[in-house]
Coordinates of C-alpha atoms and ligand atoms in Angstrom, one line a residue:
Chain A
X229 CA 0.1 -0.1 -0.1
X230 CA 1.1 3.4 -0.8
X231 CA 1.7 5.7 2.1
X232 CA -0.3 8.6 2.9
X233 CA 0.0 11.6 4.9
X234 CA -2.6 13.3 6.5
X235 CA -2.8 15.5 9.7
X236 CA -4.9 15.1 13.0
X237 CA -5.5 17.5 15.5
X238 CA -5.1 17.0 19.3
X239 CA -8.7 16.8 19.8
X240 CA -9.4 14.7 17.1
X241 CA -6.7 12.1 18.6
X242 CA -8.9 12.3 21.6
X243 CA -12.0 11.3 19.4
X244 CA -10.3 8.7 17.8
X245 CA -9.1 6.9 20.9
X246 CA -12.1 7.1 22.1
X247 CA -13.9 5.6 19.3
X248 CA -11.6 2.7 19.2
X249 CA -11.4 2.5 23.4
X250 CA -15.0 1.9 22.9
X251 CA -15.0 -0.9 20.8
X252 CA -11.6 -2.7 21.1
X253 CA -8.8 -3.5 23.3
X254 CA -6.4 -0.6 23.4
X255 CA -3.0 -0.7 25.0
X256 CA -1.7 2.5 25.7
X257 CA 1.3 4.2 27.8
X258 CA 0.3 6.0 31.1
X259 CA 2.5 7.0 33.9
X260 CA 2.2 5.3 37.2
X261 CA 2.2 7.0 40.5
X262 CA 5.8 5.8 41.1
X263 CA 6.8 7.4 37.9
X264 CA 7.2 4.3 35.7
X265 CA 5.9 4.4 32.5
X266 CA 3.5 1.2 32.0
X267 CA 1.3 -0.1 29.6
X268 CA -2.6 -0.4 30.3
X269 CA -5.6 -1.9 28.5
X270 CA -8.3 1.4 27.7
X271 CA -7.0 3.7 30.3
X272 CA -8.7 7.2 30.1
X273 CA -7.5 9.4 27.5
X274 CA -6.5 12.1 30.1
X275 CA -4.2 9.4 31.5
X276 CA -2.8 8.6 28.0
X277 CA 0.9 9.8 28.1
X278 CA 2.6 11.5 24.9
X279 CA 5.6 12.7 26.6
X280 CA 7.3 9.3 27.5
X281 CA 10.9 7.9 26.5
X282 CA 10.4 4.4 27.1
X283 CA 8.1 2.3 29.3
X284 CA 9.7 0.0 31.9
X285 CA 8.5 -3.2 29.9
X286 CA 8.5 -3.3 26.3
X287 CA 5.1 -4.4 24.8
X288 CA 6.1 -7.5 23.4
X289 CA 3.7 -9.2 26.0
X290 CA 0.7 -8.4 23.4
X291 CA 2.2 -11.1 20.9
X292 CA 4.5 -13.0 23.1
X293 CA 2.8 -12.7 26.7
X294 CA 4.9 -13.8 30.1
X295 CA 2.8 -16.7 30.5
X296 CA 0.9 -18.2 27.5
X297 CA -1.0 -21.4 28.0
X298 CA -0.6 -24.1 25.2
X299 CA -2.9 -26.7 26.1
X300 CA -5.0 -28.1 28.9
X301 CA -5.2 -31.8 29.8
X302 CA -6.8 -34.5 31.8
X303 CA -5.6 -37.8 32.8
X304 CA -7.6 -40.7 33.5
X305 CA -6.8 -44.1 34.3
X306 CA -5.8 -45.1 30.9
X307 CA -5.8 -42.2 28.6
X308 CA -5.3 -38.6 28.9
X309 CA -7.3 -35.8 26.9
X310 CA -6.0 -32.7 25.5
X311 CA -7.8 -29.5 24.9
X312 CA -6.7 -27.0 22.8
X313 CA -6.7 -23.3 23.3
X314 CA -9.2 -21.7 20.6
X315 CA -7.1 -19.1 19.1
X316 CA -10.1 -17.8 17.5
X317 CA -10.7 -16.0 20.8
X318 CA -7.4 -14.0 20.8
X319 CA -8.7 -10.3 20.6
X320 CA -7.6 -7.6 18.5
X321 CA -5.3 -5.4 20.2
X322 CA -4.7 -2.1 19.4
X323 CA -1.6 -0.6 20.6
X324 CA -1.5 3.1 21.1
X325 CA 1.5 5.6 21.1
X326 CA 4.3 3.0 20.8
X327 CA 7.5 4.4 19.7
X328 CA 9.7 3.2 16.3
X329 CA 12.0 1.1 18.1
X330 CA 9.0 -1.2 20.0
X331 CA 7.0 -1.2 16.7
X332 CA 10.4 -2.4 14.6
X333 CA 10.9 -5.1 17.2
X334 CA 7.6 -7.2 16.1
X335 CA 8.9 -8.0 12.9
X336 CA 12.1 -9.3 14.5
X337 CA 10.4 -11.4 17.0
X338 CA 8.3 -12.4 13.6
X339 CA 11.7 -13.7 12.3
X340 CA 12.3 -15.8 15.4
X341 CA 8.8 -17.2 15.7
X342 CA 8.7 -18.3 12.2
X343 CA 12.2 -19.1 11.7
X344 CA 11.7 -22.9 11.1
X345 CA 8.2 -23.8 12.2
X346 CA 5.4 -21.6 12.4
X347 CA 4.6 -20.8 15.9
X348 CA 0.9 -20.3 15.8
X349 CA 0.3 -18.7 19.1
X350 CA 2.6 -15.9 17.9
X351 CA 1.2 -15.4 14.7
X352 CA -2.5 -15.2 15.6
X353 CA -1.6 -12.6 18.0
X354 CA 0.6 -10.5 15.4
X355 CA -2.3 -10.7 12.9
X356 CA -4.8 -9.2 15.7
X357 CA -2.2 -6.7 16.3
X358 CA -2.8 -2.9 14.7
X359 CA -0.2 -0.3 15.7
X360 CA -0.5 3.2 16.1
X361 CA 2.9 4.3 16.5
X362 CA 4.1 7.7 18.0
X363 CA 7.6 9.1 16.8
X364 CA 9.7 10.1 19.5
X365 CA 10.1 14.0 20.2
X366 CA 12.2 12.9 23.4
X367 CA 15.0 10.6 24.0
X368 CA 17.7 10.0 26.5
X369 CA 21.4 9.0 26.6
X370 CA 20.2 5.3 27.0
X371 CA 18.5 5.4 23.3
X372 CA 20.4 4.0 20.2
X373 CA 18.0 3.3 17.4
X374 CA 20.3 5.2 15.0
X375 CA 23.0 2.8 15.7
X376 CA 20.8 -0.3 14.5
X377 CA 19.4 1.1 11.6
X378 CA 16.4 2.9 12.9
X379 CA 15.6 6.4 13.5
X380 CA 13.4 8.4 15.8
X381 CA 10.6 8.2 13.3
X382 CA 11.0 5.0 11.1
X383 CA 7.6 3.8 10.0
X384 CA 8.7 0.2 10.3
X385 CA 5.9 -1.7 12.1
X386 CA 3.8 0.8 12.4
X387 CA 0.3 0.9 10.9
X388 CA -0.3 4.3 11.4
X389 CA 2.5 6.5 12.8
X390 CA 2.0 9.6 14.3
X391 CA 4.6 12.5 14.6
X392 CA 4.0 15.7 16.5
X393 CA 3.8 18.8 14.5
X394 CA 5.2 22.3 15.7
X395 CA 1.6 23.6 16.5
X396 CA 0.9 20.6 18.8
X397 CA -1.3 18.7 16.2
X398 CA -0.1 15.7 14.7
X399 CA 1.1 14.1 11.4
X400 CA -0.7 10.6 10.4
X401 CA 1.2 8.5 8.2
X402 CA -1.0 5.8 7.0
X403 CA 1.2 2.9 6.0
X404 CA -1.0 -0.5 5.9
X405 CA -4.3 -1.9 4.9
X406 CA -4.9 -2.2 8.8
X407 CA -3.9 1.4 9.2
X408 CA -6.3 2.4 6.7
X409 CA -8.9 0.3 8.4
X410 CA -8.6 2.7 11.5
X411 CA -8.8 5.6 9.1
X412 CA -12.4 4.5 7.8
X413 CA -13.7 4.4 11.2
X414 CA -13.7 8.1 11.2
X415 CA -12.4 9.4 7.8
X416 CA -13.2 13.3 8.8
X417 CA -10.8 13.1 11.7
X418 CA -8.0 13.2 9.0
X419 CA -7.4 16.1 7.5
X420 CA -4.9 17.3 4.4
X421 CA -1.5 18.0 5.4
X422 CA -0.7 21.4 6.6
X423 CA 2.9 21.8 5.6
X424 CA 3.9 22.0 9.5
X425 CA 7.3 20.5 10.2
X426 CA 7.2 17.7 12.3
X427 CA 9.2 17.6 15.8
X428 CA 11.8 14.7 16.0
X429 CA 14.3 13.9 18.6
X430 CA 17.9 13.8 17.5
X431 CA 19.6 10.2 18.7
X432 CA 23.4 10.3 17.8
X433 CA 24.7 7.1 16.2
X434 CA 27.1 5.3 18.6
X435 CA 28.4 2.1 16.4
X436 CA 28.1 0.6 13.1
X437 CA 26.0 -2.4 13.6
X438 CA 27.8 -3.9 10.4
X439 CA 31.1 -3.4 11.7
X440 CA 30.1 -5.1 15.1
X441 CA 28.8 -7.9 13.4
X442 CA 32.1 -8.5 11.4
X443 CA 34.1 -8.0 14.8
X444 CA 31.9 -10.7 16.2
X445 CA 32.7 -13.2 13.9
X446 CA 36.2 -13.9 15.2
X447 CA 35.6 -12.7 19.0
X448 CA 34.3 -15.7 20.5
X449 CA 37.4 -16.6 22.7
X450 CA 38.5 -13.0 23.5
X451 CA 39.1 -11.9 27.2
X452 CA 36.6 -8.9 26.4
X453 CA 33.8 -11.2 27.5
X454 CA 35.0 -11.9 31.1
X455 CA 36.5 -8.3 31.5
X456 CA 33.2 -6.7 30.7
X457 CA 30.9 -9.0 32.5
X458 CA 32.5 -9.2 35.9
X459 CA 29.9 -7.0 37.5
X460 CA 27.0 -8.8 35.7
X461 CA 24.8 -10.7 38.6
X462 CA 23.1 -13.0 35.9
X463 CA 19.4 -11.8 36.4
X464 CA 16.7 -12.0 33.8
X465 CA 15.9 -8.1 33.8
X466 CA 17.6 -7.3 30.6
X467 CA 15.8 -10.2 28.6
X468 CA 12.6 -9.6 30.2
X469 CA 12.4 -5.9 29.5
X470 CA 13.6 -6.4 26.0
X471 CA 11.4 -6.0 23.1
X472 CA 13.2 -8.5 21.1
X473 CA 14.0 -11.4 23.6
X474 CA 12.2 -14.3 22.6
X475 CA 13.2 -17.3 24.8
X476 CA 10.7 -19.3 27.0
X477 CA 10.6 -22.1 29.0
X478 CA 7.9 -25.0 29.0
X479 CA 6.4 -26.5 31.8
X480 CA 3.3 -28.5 32.8
X481 CA 1.4 -27.6 35.8
X482 CA -1.1 -30.4 37.5
X483 CA -3.6 -30.4 40.0
X484 CA -4.8 -33.6 40.5
X485 CA -6.1 -35.1 37.5
X486 CA -6.0 -31.9 35.5
X487 CA -3.2 -29.7 34.3
X488 CA -2.1 -27.4 31.7
X489 CA 1.1 -26.9 29.8
X490 CA 2.6 -23.5 29.2
X491 CA 5.6 -21.3 28.4
X492 CA 6.9 -18.3 30.0
X493 CA 9.7 -16.0 29.4
X494 CA 13.3 -17.5 29.8
X495 CA 16.8 -15.6 29.8
X496 CA 20.0 -16.4 28.8
X497 CA 21.4 -14.6 31.9
X498 CA 20.2 -17.3 34.1
X499 CA 22.5 -20.2 35.2
X500 CA 19.8 -22.8 34.6
X501 CA 19.5 -21.8 30.7
X502 CA 21.4 -24.5 29.1
X503 CA 21.8 -26.7 31.9
X504 CA 21.8 -30.1 30.7
X505 CA 20.1 -33.3 32.5
X506 CA 23.5 -34.6 32.8
X507 CA 24.7 -31.5 34.9
X508 CA 27.0 -30.3 32.3
X509 CA 26.4 -26.4 31.3
X510 CA 27.9 -25.3 28.1
X511 CA 27.7 -21.7 29.5
X512 CA 29.0 -22.3 32.8
X513 CA 29.6 -18.8 33.8
X514 CA 28.2 -15.6 33.7
X515 CA 30.8 -14.1 31.1
X516 CA 29.6 -16.9 28.6
X517 CA 26.0 -15.9 29.1
X518 CA 26.8 -12.3 28.5
X519 CA 28.7 -13.2 25.4
X520 CA 25.4 -15.2 24.2
X521 CA 23.4 -12.4 24.8
X522 CA 25.3 -10.1 22.4
X523 CA 26.3 -12.6 19.9
X524 CA 22.7 -13.9 19.7
X525 CA 21.4 -10.2 18.9
X526 CA 24.5 -9.1 16.7
X527 CA 26.0 -12.3 15.1
X528 CA 23.6 -15.3 15.0
X529 CA 20.4 -13.3 14.2
X530 CA 22.0 -11.1 11.4
X531 CA 23.1 -14.6 9.9
X532 CA 20.0 -16.9 10.6
X533 CA 17.2 -14.3 10.8
X534 CA 18.6 -11.5 8.3
X535 CA 17.9 -9.0 10.9
X536 CA 19.4 -7.7 14.1
X537 CA 18.2 -9.0 17.3
X538 CA 17.9 -5.2 18.7
X539 CA 16.4 -2.1 18.2
X540 CA 18.3 0.2 20.3
X541 CA 15.7 0.9 22.9
X542 CA 18.0 1.2 25.8
X543 CA 15.6 -0.8 28.1
X544 CA 18.2 -3.4 29.3
X545 CA 20.7 -0.7 30.1
X546 CA 18.4 1.4 32.0
X547 CA 17.2 -1.4 33.7
X548 CA 20.1 -3.2 34.9
X549 CA 20.8 -3.0 38.3
X550 CA 24.8 -2.7 37.7
X551 CA 24.6 -0.7 34.7
X552 CA 25.6 -2.8 32.0
X553 CA 25.5 -0.7 28.9
X554 CA 24.9 -2.6 25.8
X555 CA 25.6 0.4 23.4
X556 CA 29.0 1.1 25.4
X557 CA 30.1 -2.5 24.7
X558 CA 28.9 -2.7 21.2
X559 CA 31.1 0.6 20.6
X560 CA 33.9 -1.0 22.1
X561 CA 33.4 -4.3 20.3
X562 CA 33.4 -2.3 17.0
X563 CA 37.0 -1.3 17.9
X564 CA 38.3 -4.8 19.1
Chain B
X127 CA 38.7 9.7 47.4
X128 CA 42.2 9.9 47.2
X129 CA 43.1 7.8 50.7
X130 CA 40.9 5.0 49.1
X131 CA 42.8 5.0 45.5
X132 CA 46.4 5.3 47.3
X133 CA 45.5 2.3 49.5
X134 CA 43.9 0.4 46.4
X135 CA 46.9 1.4 44.8
X136 CA 49.1 0.2 47.5
X137 CA 47.6 -3.1 47.8
X138 CA 47.7 -4.1 44.3
X139 CA 51.2 -2.9 43.8
X140 CA 52.6 -4.8 46.8
X141 CA 50.5 -7.8 45.8
X142 CA 48.3 -8.2 48.7
X143 CA 45.6 -8.3 46.8
X144 CA 44.9 -9.1 43.0
X145 CA 41.7 -7.5 42.8
X146 CA 39.8 -4.4 44.2
X147 CA 36.1 -4.5 44.1
X148 CA 34.9 -0.9 44.2
X149 CA 32.7 1.6 42.1
X150 CA 33.5 3.8 38.8
X151 CA 31.5 6.1 36.7
X152 CA 30.0 4.9 33.8
X153 CA 28.9 6.4 30.7
X154 CA 25.8 7.7 32.3
X155 CA 24.9 9.3 35.3
X156 CA 25.1 6.4 37.5
X157 CA 27.9 4.4 39.3
X158 CA 28.8 0.9 38.6
X159 CA 30.9 -1.9 40.4
X160 CA 34.2 -2.0 39.1
X161 CA 37.0 -4.5 39.5
X162 CA 40.6 -3.2 39.2
X163 CA 43.5 -5.2 38.8
X164 CA 45.9 -2.9 37.5
X165 CA 47.6 -0.4 39.9
X166 CA 47.6 2.1 37.2
X167 CA 43.8 1.9 37.0
X168 CA 43.2 2.5 40.8
X169 CA 42.6 6.0 40.0
X170 CA 39.0 5.1 38.2
X171 CA 37.9 4.4 41.6
X172 CA 35.3 6.8 43.0
X173 CA 33.0 6.8 46.3
X174 CA 30.0 9.1 46.5
X175 CA 26.2 9.1 47.1
X176 CA 25.9 7.1 43.5
X177 CA 27.8 4.2 44.6
X178 CA 24.7 1.9 45.8
X179 CA 25.2 -1.7 45.0
X180 CA 26.0 -4.0 47.8
X181 CA 29.4 -5.2 46.6
X182 CA 29.5 -8.2 48.8
X183 CA 27.4 -10.0 46.2
X184 CA 30.6 -10.4 44.0
X185 CA 32.6 -12.4 46.8
X186 CA 30.9 -15.4 46.0
X187 CA 31.1 -15.0 42.0
X188 CA 33.2 -17.5 40.5
X189 CA 35.0 -15.5 38.1
X190 CA 35.6 -12.5 40.5
X191 CA 37.1 -15.3 43.1
X192 CA 39.4 -16.5 40.0
X193 CA 41.2 -13.3 40.0
X194 CA 42.8 -14.1 43.3
X195 CA 42.8 -12.2 46.6
X196 CA 40.3 -9.5 46.9
X197 CA 39.8 -6.0 48.6
X198 CA 36.4 -4.9 48.7
X199 CA 35.3 -1.1 49.2
X200 CA 32.7 -1.7 52.1
X201 CA 30.2 0.6 53.6
X202 CA 28.2 -0.7 56.6
X203 CA 25.9 -2.9 55.1
X204 CA 28.6 -4.4 52.8
X205 CA 30.9 -4.9 55.9
X206 CA 27.7 -6.7 57.5
X207 CA 27.2 -8.7 54.8
X208 CA 30.8 -9.8 54.6
X209 CA 30.3 -10.9 58.5
X210 CA 27.1 -12.9 57.2
X211 CA 29.2 -14.6 54.7
X212 CA 32.0 -15.5 57.0
X213 CA 29.4 -17.0 59.5
X214 CA 27.9 -18.8 57.2
X215 CA 31.1 -20.2 55.6
X216 CA 31.0 -18.8 52.2
X217 CA 34.4 -16.9 52.5
X218 CA 37.1 -16.8 54.6
X219 CA 37.7 -13.9 57.1
X220 CA 41.3 -13.6 56.2
X221 CA 41.0 -14.0 52.5
X222 CA 39.6 -10.6 52.2
X223 CA 40.9 -7.0 52.7
X224 CA 38.2 -4.7 53.9
X225 CA 38.7 -1.0 52.6
X226 CA 35.8 0.1 55.1
X227 CA 33.9 3.4 54.1
X228 CA 32.4 5.3 56.8
X229 CA 28.8 6.8 57.1
X230 CA 30.3 10.0 55.9
X231 CA 32.4 8.6 53.0
X232 CA 35.5 8.6 54.6
X233 CA 37.9 5.5 54.5
X234 CA 38.4 3.6 57.6
X235 CA 41.0 1.6 59.0
X236 CA 39.8 -1.9 59.0
X237 CA 42.9 -4.2 59.9
X238 CA 41.0 -7.3 60.5
X239 CA 37.6 -9.0 61.5
X240 CA 37.8 -8.1 65.0
X241 CA 38.2 -4.2 64.1
X242 CA 35.4 -4.8 61.5
X243 CA 33.0 -6.2 64.1
X244 CA 33.9 -3.4 66.5
X245 CA 32.7 -0.7 64.2
X246 CA 29.8 -2.8 63.3
X247 CA 28.8 -3.0 66.8
X248 CA 28.9 0.7 67.7
X249 CA 26.9 1.6 64.5
X250 CA 23.2 1.9 64.1
X251 CA 21.9 -1.7 63.0
X252 CA 18.3 -1.0 62.7
X253 CA 16.7 -0.4 59.3
X254 CA 17.7 2.7 57.9
X255 CA 15.7 5.7 58.6
X256 CA 14.4 5.9 54.9
X257 CA 12.4 2.8 55.1
X258 CA 11.2 3.2 58.5
X259 CA 8.3 5.6 57.8
X260 CA 7.2 3.2 55.0
X261 CA 7.7 0.1 57.2
X262 CA 5.6 2.0 59.8
X263 CA 2.9 2.9 57.3
X264 CA 2.4 -0.8 56.3
X265 CA 2.3 -1.8 59.9
X266 CA -0.5 0.4 60.5
X267 CA -2.5 -1.4 57.7
X268 CA -5.1 -3.9 58.8
X269 CA -3.8 -7.9 57.9
X270 CA -6.5 -7.7 54.8
X271 CA -5.2 -4.0 53.5
X272 CA -1.8 -5.0 53.8
X273 CA -2.3 -8.3 51.8
X274 CA -4.2 -6.2 49.3
X275 CA -1.1 -4.0 49.1
X276 CA 1.2 -7.0 48.3
X277 CA -1.0 -8.6 45.9
X278 CA -0.9 -5.4 43.9
X279 CA 2.7 -4.7 43.8
X280 CA 3.6 -8.6 43.6
X281 CA 1.3 -8.9 40.7
X282 CA 3.7 -6.6 38.6
X283 CA 6.7 -9.2 39.5
X284 CA 8.0 -10.5 36.1
X285 CA 10.2 -13.1 37.8
X286 CA 13.5 -11.8 36.7
X287 CA 15.0 -12.8 39.9
X288 CA 17.3 -9.6 40.1
X289 CA 16.0 -8.7 43.6
X290 CA 17.8 -12.4 44.6
X291 CA 21.0 -11.8 42.2
X292 CA 21.5 -8.6 43.9
X293 CA 21.4 -9.8 47.6
X294 CA 24.9 -11.0 49.0
X295 CA 22.9 -13.7 50.9
X296 CA 21.2 -15.2 48.0
X297 CA 24.2 -17.1 47.2
X298 CA 22.8 -20.5 46.5
X299 CA 23.9 -22.0 43.3
X300 CA 20.6 -23.5 42.7
X301 CA 17.9 -21.5 44.6
X302 CA 14.7 -23.3 45.7
X303 CA 12.7 -21.7 42.5
X304 CA 15.0 -23.5 40.1
X305 CA 14.7 -26.9 41.9
X306 CA 12.1 -28.7 39.5
X307 CA 11.8 -32.2 41.0
X308 CA 9.6 -31.6 42.5
X309 CA 8.8 -27.9 41.6
X310 CA 8.2 -26.1 44.4
X311 CA 7.3 -22.5 43.4
X312 CA 5.4 -22.3 39.9
X313 CA 7.9 -21.2 37.2
X314 CA 5.3 -18.9 35.7
X315 CA 4.5 -15.4 37.0
X316 CA 1.2 -14.9 38.2
X317 CA -0.1 -13.2 41.5
X318 CA -0.3 -16.4 43.3
X319 CA 3.2 -18.0 42.4
X320 CA 4.8 -14.5 42.5
X321 CA 3.4 -14.3 46.2
X322 CA 4.8 -17.9 46.9
X323 CA 8.1 -16.7 45.3
X324 CA 8.2 -13.6 48.0
X325 CA 7.1 -15.5 50.9
X326 CA 9.9 -17.8 50.3
X327 CA 12.5 -15.3 49.5
X328 CA 11.5 -13.3 53.0
X329 CA 11.5 -16.6 55.0
X330 CA 15.0 -17.7 53.3
X331 CA 16.5 -13.9 54.5
X332 CA 14.6 -13.7 58.0
X333 CA 17.4 -13.2 60.3
X334 CA 20.0 -13.0 57.6
X335 CA 18.9 -9.6 56.0
X336 CA 21.1 -6.9 56.7
X337 CA 18.9 -4.1 55.4
X338 CA 21.1 -2.8 52.6
X339 CA 17.9 -2.2 50.2
X340 CA 19.7 -3.6 47.1
X341 CA 16.7 -6.1 46.5
X342 CA 14.2 -3.6 46.0
X343 CA 16.6 -1.0 44.3
X344 CA 17.5 -3.6 41.8
X345 CA 13.7 -4.4 40.8
X346 CA 13.2 -3.5 37.4
X347 CA 9.4 -2.9 38.0
X348 CA 9.9 -1.0 41.2
X349 CA 8.4 -3.6 43.8
X350 CA 9.5 -2.6 47.2
X351 CA 10.2 -6.0 48.1
X352 CA 13.0 -5.0 50.6
X353 CA 10.4 -3.8 52.8
X354 CA 9.4 -7.8 53.2
X355 CA 12.9 -8.6 54.7
X356 CA 13.1 -5.4 56.5
X357 CA 10.1 -6.0 58.1
X358 CA 11.5 -9.4 59.3
X359 CA 14.6 -7.5 60.2
X360 CA 12.4 -6.0 63.0
X361 CA 10.7 -9.1 64.0
X362 CA 13.8 -10.9 64.4
X363 CA 15.2 -8.1 66.5
X364 CA 12.1 -8.0 68.5
X365 CA 11.9 -11.6 69.2
X366 CA 15.4 -12.4 69.3
X367 CA 17.5 -9.4 70.1
X368 CA 19.8 -10.0 67.3
X369 CA 20.7 -8.2 64.4
X370 CA 22.3 -10.1 61.5
X371 CA 25.9 -9.5 60.2
X372 CA 27.2 -8.5 63.5
X373 CA 29.9 -11.3 64.5
X374 CA 31.6 -14.1 62.4
X375 CA 30.3 -16.5 64.7
X376 CA 26.7 -16.0 64.5
X377 CA 24.1 -18.8 64.1
X378 CA 21.3 -18.5 62.3
X379 CA 18.2 -17.4 64.2
X380 CA 15.8 -19.3 62.4
X381 CA 17.9 -22.9 62.3
X382 CA 18.9 -22.5 66.0
X383 CA 17.1 -23.5 69.2
X384 CA 17.7 -21.9 72.5
X385 CA 15.7 -23.1 75.6
X386 CA 15.1 -19.4 76.3
X387 CA 13.4 -18.5 72.9
X388 CA 10.4 -16.6 73.1
X389 CA 7.5 -18.9 72.0
X390 CA 4.6 -16.3 71.7
X391 CA 4.6 -16.8 67.9
X392 CA 3.7 -20.1 68.1
X393 CA 0.2 -21.0 68.0
Ligands
SF4_730 S1 23.2 -7.2 32.2 FE1 22.3 -6.3 33.9 S2 20.0 -6.9 33.6 FE2 21.4 -8.5 32.4 S3 21.7 -10.3 33.4 FE3 23.3 -8.8 33.7 S4 23.1 -7.7 35.8 FE4 20.9 -8.7 35.1
SF4_731 S1 19.0 -5.6 23.6 FE1 18.5 -3.8 24.8 S2 18.7 -1.9 23.7 FE2 18.5 -4.0 22.4 S3 16.4 -4.0 21.8 FE3 16.9 -5.2 23.7 S4 16.4 -4.1 25.5 FE4 16.5 -2.5 23.8
SF4_732 S1 19.5 -12.9 24.1 FE1 19.3 -14.6 25.1 S2 17.3 -14.5 26.2 FE2 17.3 -13.0 24.2 S3 16.5 -14.1 22.8 FE3 18.7 -14.4 22.6 S4 19.3 -16.2 23.9 FE4 16.8 -15.6 24.3
SF4_733 S1 17.9 -5.7 52.1 FE1 17.4 -7.0 50.3 S2 19.4 -7.3 49.5 FE2 19.7 -6.3 51.3 S3 20.3 -8.0 52.5 FE3 18.2 -7.7 52.5 S4 17.1 -8.9 51.5 FE4 19.3 -9.0 50.8
SF4_734 S1 13.6 -8.0 40.7 FE1 11.0 -7.2 41.0 S2 10.4 -8.3 39.2 FE2 12.2 -9.4 39.4 S3 11.7 -11.0 40.7 FE3 12.3 -9.6 42.3 S4 10.4 -8.4 42.6 FE4 10.1 -9.6 40.6

């Protein structure tokens, strides 16, 4: 579909939001009392923030929930019955006001969840997702989208991308059929563009990701990993806040005769992550786990999935309790 | 912090230690743990109010231990953590050089464990002032209200275990939550399973928590989980009149029986 550009007034945006919110699940960012930015379903428009840099958690849970039930079972004496999940019950979700980094992450997740087999849970949720993105007019020292091939106003992953205009109204780029579907709900809200400039923040490029990928190919045994991960305490924070980390654990939970199999987020930072039944662990210490994190995102994924595994949102670094800064390390790796 | 830098440099130069665990500035405004092995780099050490992580967590980390004998920059909570680790036989008293830091940020002369014990004993060992108000507020609530408060907070937990990993006393190589035959605590993060995890964590730290607050600070979603263990600090002090991390010979309150223990909490 060819992109069309329209302009939408702040008041019209409110009308559009209320229209969507009345009929659909709309997932929008709000500032919680403790100042953390979190996404909520259908908050009042007055609560929705347009001024956030990054939410504490990414929004990947809309396509990859922290816990996803895979099926239910019940065990009788001789046989078990399995009840599948009805994927058709997965609702449409409209993401509202997510930034370009987070929106670009969906395609990276797609490349992982359809790499060898097509993950039907992910695919269904992804199919039902409509993204109304918001370009960034604010950024901070943790942002590095421009180092991973994106910009604060890249349209990748958005169905409609809003960008603030200098007069406080918004430009709306309508990018896909799904986006067009939203416009047709109330076409009069979308007016011809006014010629007003968009306000977009500037994010300095910190490294060249292609060079990093080249360097990583021969960096597996480098001292770098030990020296630069001594302070990593091996939690799951960086993977859990990350919009592109896709690892999960599968578990059964049984109560009496009935139970369910589910999957839940996992992280390569954990000591248990690749522990074999034999007791052997190919990643015995934290430096090997930290290496995996960077290698997966900047070496293995470019090779296997033809995309980077990082969108430069900076969450892993701002959320790390011991200030492991991934952009700083990638910059150093480029010059290794 | 010139005296700290001079001392660290000296220790590395005369090979009394192979690594100094301290803090350095990073590219952003926050400070981070640092591991100095080269005396020429001792100058990067800093100590100011941004230096918040409890460095004692690294004393049991294999890659750090592998570097050789350690010196560690230690505020009161770090000294108390070291004391706990010695009493639980995780580290040896004479294998570590303590670069003590007083409440006003100056370098202390901690020659050995006895001196450290002396310093700890004359310090204020209760929960830090900044948490007391919150703890008191929670205590004022009815049990139902308090349960609702924790239910709301803990429903946010994503089970990343940053709180556990940041705590020097959570050093088990295989935490109960990772024991899966049988699975004691659900792997999934839901309100019920999260509650179980936090009750388990709090109980495993009862009588062992030294009130550093690091677990709550480490939490990426801002759950004040340090208030759970700090509440138990108060409880343990009430019942047994002890604070954790005060002596190298201390036995764990919850796994030691004394004939004169109060029994008022046994129903
Ligand atoms: S990098 Fe930070 S957030 Fe990630 S595992 Fe290490 S300590 Fe945790
Ligand atoms: S690795 Fe870090 S910066 Fe990159 S996408 Fe994940 S959380 Fe964002
Ligand atoms: S970085 Fe680690 S947790 Fe994230 S997707 Fe890769 S292996 Fe999984
Ligand atoms: S406050 Fe938290 S991190 Fe510190 S000792 Fe207690 S439980 Fe551990
Ligand atoms: S750090 Fe926070 S989110 Fe992570 S397990 Fe602990 S309480 Fe839960």
